[in-house]
Coordinates of C-alpha atoms in Angstrom, one line a residue:
Chain T
D1 CA -15.1 5.0 -5.8
V2 CA -14.7 3.5 -1.8
V3 CA -13.3 6.4 0.5
M4 CA -11.7 5.1 3.6
T5 CA -11.7 7.6 6.6
Q6 CA -9.4 7.2 9.4
S7 CA -9.3 8.8 12.7
P8 CA -7.9 10.8 14.3
L9 CA -4.6 12.1 12.7
S10 CA -2.7 12.7 14.9
L11 CA -2.3 10.5 18.4
P12 CA -0.1 11.9 20.8
V13 CA 0.2 8.8 23.6
T14 CA 2.0 8.0 26.3
L15 CA 4.9 5.2 26.6
G16 CA 3.4 2.0 27.9
Q17 CA -0.9 3.4 27.5
P18 CA -3.5 1.6 24.8
A19 CA -4.4 3.7 21.3
S20 CA -6.9 3.0 18.9
I21 CA -7.3 4.0 15.2
S22 CA -10.6 3.5 14.0
C23 CA -10.7 3.9 9.9
R24 CA -14.6 3.5 8.2
S25 CA -15.7 2.9 4.4
S26 CA -18.3 4.5 2.2
Q27 CA -19.3 1.4 1.3
S28 CA -19.6 -2.6 2.8
L29 CA -15.8 -4.2 2.6
L30 CA -17.9 -8.2 3.1
H31 CA -16.5 -9.8 -0.3
S32 CA -19.3 -12.3 -2.2
D33 CA -16.6 -14.5 -1.0
G34 CA -16.9 -14.1 2.3
N35 CA -14.0 -12.2 3.0
T36 CA -14.0 -9.0 4.5
Y37 CA -10.1 -7.2 2.7
L38 CA -9.5 -4.9 5.4
N39 CA -5.9 -4.5 5.9
W40 CA -3.2 -2.2 8.0
F41 CA -0.1 -1.1 7.7
Q42 CA 2.6 0.4 9.4
Q43 CA 5.5 3.3 8.2
R44 CA 8.1 3.8 10.1
P45 CA 9.7 6.8 9.6
G46 CA 12.0 7.0 6.6
Q47 CA 11.3 3.5 5.9
S48 CA 8.1 1.9 3.0
P49 CA 5.0 0.7 4.3
R50 CA 4.6 -2.8 5.9
R51 CA 1.6 -4.7 6.1
L52 CA 0.1 -5.9 9.9
I53 CA -2.6 -7.3 9.9
Y54 CA -5.0 -8.8 6.8
Y55 CA -8.0 -9.5 6.8
V56 CA -9.7 -7.2 9.5
S57 CA -7.8 -9.3 12.7
N58 CA -5.3 -11.6 11.0
R59 CA -1.5 -10.7 12.5
D60 CA 1.2 -10.9 10.3
S61 CA 4.7 -13.0 11.0
G62 CA 6.9 -11.1 13.1
V63 CA 4.0 -8.2 13.7
P64 CA 3.4 -8.2 18.3
D65 CA 0.9 -9.8 19.5
R66 CA 0.2 -6.0 21.1
F67 CA -1.3 -4.9 17.9
S68 CA -4.9 -6.8 17.0
G69 CA -7.6 -5.7 14.7
S70 CA -10.6 -5.3 14.6
G71 CA -15.1 -4.5 13.0
S72 CA -16.8 -6.1 10.2
G73 CA -19.2 -4.5 7.3
T74 CA -17.5 -0.4 7.5
D75 CA -16.0 -0.3 11.3
F76 CA -12.7 -1.0 11.7
T77 CA -10.4 -0.5 15.0
L78 CA -6.8 -1.2 15.1
K79 CA -5.5 -1.3 18.8
I80 CA -2.1 -1.5 20.7
S81 CA -2.4 -2.5 23.7
R82 CA 0.6 -1.0 24.7
V83 CA 2.5 1.7 22.9
E84 CA 6.9 1.0 22.6
A85 CA 8.8 3.5 21.5
E86 CA 9.0 1.1 17.8
D87 CA 5.7 2.3 17.4
V88 CA 6.1 5.8 16.2
G89 CA 4.8 6.7 12.7
L90 CA 2.2 6.5 10.2
Y91 CA -0.9 3.9 9.9
Y92 CA -2.8 3.2 7.2
C93 CA -6.0 1.3 6.6
M94 CA -6.7 0.2 3.1
Q95 CA -9.6 -2.0 1.7
G96 CA -8.8 -4.5 -1.2
T97 CA -12.7 -5.8 -1.3
Q98 CA -13.8 -2.6 -4.6
W99 CA -11.3 -2.4 -6.8
P100 CA -10.1 -1.0 -8.9
P101 CA -9.3 1.4 -7.0
W102 CA -7.7 0.0 -4.4
T103 CA -8.0 2.5 -1.6
F104 CA -6.4 3.7 1.4
G105 CA -6.9 5.5 4.4
Q106 CA -5.5 9.2 5.1
G107 CA -3.2 7.8 7.6
T108 CA -3.0 8.3 11.1
K109 CA 0.7 9.7 12.6
V110 CA 1.2 8.2 16.5
E111 CA 3.9 10.0 18.7
I112 CA 4.7 9.7 21.7
K113 CA 3.5 12.0 24.3
Chain Q
E1 CA 14.5 -13.6 1.5
V2 CA 11.6 -11.6 -0.5
Q3 CA 12.5 -8.3 -1.9
L4 CA 11.9 -6.1 -4.5
V5 CA 14.0 -3.3 -5.3
E6 CA 12.6 -0.3 -8.2
S7 CA 15.2 1.5 -10.0
G8 CA 14.7 4.9 -12.3
G9 CA 13.2 7.8 -10.9
G10 CA 14.9 11.1 -11.2
L11 CA 14.7 14.7 -11.9
V12 CA 12.5 15.3 -14.9
Q13 CA 10.9 18.1 -16.9
P14 CA 6.6 18.7 -17.0
G15 CA 5.9 16.3 -19.6
G16 CA 8.4 14.5 -19.6
S17 CA 8.7 10.9 -19.1
L18 CA 10.7 8.1 -17.5
R19 CA 10.4 3.8 -17.1
L20 CA 10.3 2.6 -13.6
S21 CA 11.5 -1.3 -12.8
C22 CA 10.9 -3.2 -10.0
A23 CA 13.4 -6.4 -10.0
A24 CA 11.7 -9.3 -7.6
S25 CA 13.3 -11.9 -5.5
G26 CA 13.2 -14.5 -2.9
F27 CA 9.7 -15.5 -4.7
T28 CA 7.8 -16.9 -7.4
F29 CA 7.0 -13.7 -9.5
S30 CA 5.2 -14.8 -12.0
N31 CA 2.3 -16.6 -10.0
Y32 CA 1.6 -13.3 -7.8
W33 CA 0.0 -9.9 -9.6
M34 CA 1.9 -6.6 -8.7
H35 CA 1.3 -3.2 -8.3
W36 CA 2.7 0.8 -7.9
V37 CA 1.5 2.6 -5.2
R38 CA 2.5 6.4 -5.0
Q39 CA 3.7 8.6 -1.8
A40 CA 3.9 12.0 -2.5
P41 CA 7.0 14.1 -0.5
G42 CA 4.3 14.6 3.2
K43 CA 1.3 13.0 2.3
G44 CA -1.1 9.7 2.2
L45 CA -0.4 6.4 0.1
V46 CA -2.3 6.5 -3.5
W47 CA -2.6 3.3 -5.2
V48 CA -1.2 3.7 -8.8
S49 CA -1.7 0.6 -11.0
H50 CA -2.1 -2.5 -10.9
I51 CA -1.2 -5.9 -13.7
N52 CA -2.7 -9.5 -12.9
S53 CA 0.1 -12.7 -12.2
D54 CA 0.8 -12.9 -17.0
G55 CA 0.4 -9.8 -17.5
T56 CA -3.0 -9.8 -19.7
S57 CA -4.8 -7.3 -17.6
T58 CA -4.2 -3.9 -15.8
S59 CA -5.8 -1.1 -14.8
Y60 CA -4.9 2.6 -13.4
A61 CA -6.0 4.9 -11.4
D62 CA -7.9 7.4 -13.0
S63 CA -5.4 10.4 -12.8
V64 CA -2.8 8.2 -14.8
K65 CA -5.1 6.1 -17.3
G66 CA -4.0 7.2 -20.4
R67 CA -0.4 8.1 -19.4
F68 CA 0.7 5.6 -17.6
T69 CA 1.3 1.9 -19.0
I70 CA 2.4 -0.9 -16.5
S71 CA 3.9 -4.3 -18.1
R72 CA 5.9 -7.1 -16.6
D73 CA 8.6 -9.6 -17.9
N74 CA 8.5 -12.6 -16.0
A75 CA 11.3 -14.6 -17.3
K76 CA 13.4 -11.4 -15.7
N77 CA 11.6 -11.4 -12.4
T78 CA 10.6 -7.5 -13.4
L79 CA 7.5 -5.4 -13.1
Y80 CA 7.8 -1.8 -15.2
V81 CA 5.8 1.4 -15.4
Q82 CA 6.0 3.5 -18.3
T83 CA 5.0 6.7 -17.3
N84 CA 4.5 9.3 -20.0
S85 CA 3.3 13.3 -19.7
L86 CA 4.6 13.8 -16.6
R87 CA 2.1 16.3 -14.5
A88 CA 3.8 18.2 -10.9
E89 CA 1.3 16.0 -9.7
D90 CA 3.1 12.8 -10.1
A91 CA 5.6 13.1 -7.8
G92 CA 6.2 11.5 -5.1
V93 CA 8.2 8.1 -3.9
Y94 CA 6.8 4.9 -6.3
Y95 CA 6.4 2.0 -3.6
C96 CA 6.1 -1.2 -6.1
V97 CA 3.5 -4.1 -4.3
R98 CA 3.2 -7.6 -3.8
D99 CA -0.2 -9.0 -3.6
D100 CA -0.4 -11.7 -2.1
P101 CA -2.7 -14.1 -3.6
G102 CA -6.7 -14.2 -2.4
I103 CA -5.6 -11.8 0.3
G104 CA -4.2 -8.3 -0.6
M105 CA -1.3 -6.4 -1.1
D106 CA 1.6 -7.7 1.4
V107 CA 5.3 -6.8 0.6
W108 CA 6.6 -3.6 -0.4
G109 CA 9.8 -2.1 -2.3
Q110 CA 12.2 0.2 -0.8
G111 CA 10.4 3.1 -3.3
T112 CA 12.3 5.2 -6.3
T113 CA 11.9 9.0 -6.4
V114 CA 10.2 11.0 -8.7
T115 CA 10.2 14.6 -9.8
V116 CA 8.9 17.1 -12.1
S117 CA 10.4 19.9 -12.3
S118 CA 11.9 22.0 -14.5

């Protein structure tokens, strides 16, 4: 199984400042079809998860452009250029390249300092 | 509007069973793979099971294999999971998740809560 490891697990951030979350996979997420199936999800308090990013760096419709994804192979990053109050919550990376199982990172809690 | 609405959760004794349902609307259900994902209280997301678009292929997490059965009724736009021999560690919110063809999981339902306790 592909193990997804996120860091940090807790991220206190000042409003307006940038934030960065790392996600590493135990195996390359580059699929033989040329795609890398690495998604990022946001889960606000009391809500269901919502996809932010797919294929490493593609933002979903309606996702603010302050969110960006990057990386390749086994190392990936989610960046928030300027954190806003509505960004508080849990962030998960997830791989869909080698399945089953589909696997998630442990989650990173973003909070305001 | 794409919508997934889960139901069927509740309190069950260890060893008991529940059938969870997920009603889909706003998209052509029969074109999409579907998943169940669990979130234990205060914990992260764990994939449970998947089914392909016509129901002919399924897969399960090792922790539920042999106890859970995923199915779908495309005529009713509904996804199911039959959960048997429930254990304390099966407790949590169960989310129904759509799989965007060629891309992966995208839309999540609001979840239904399963509590396993005597």
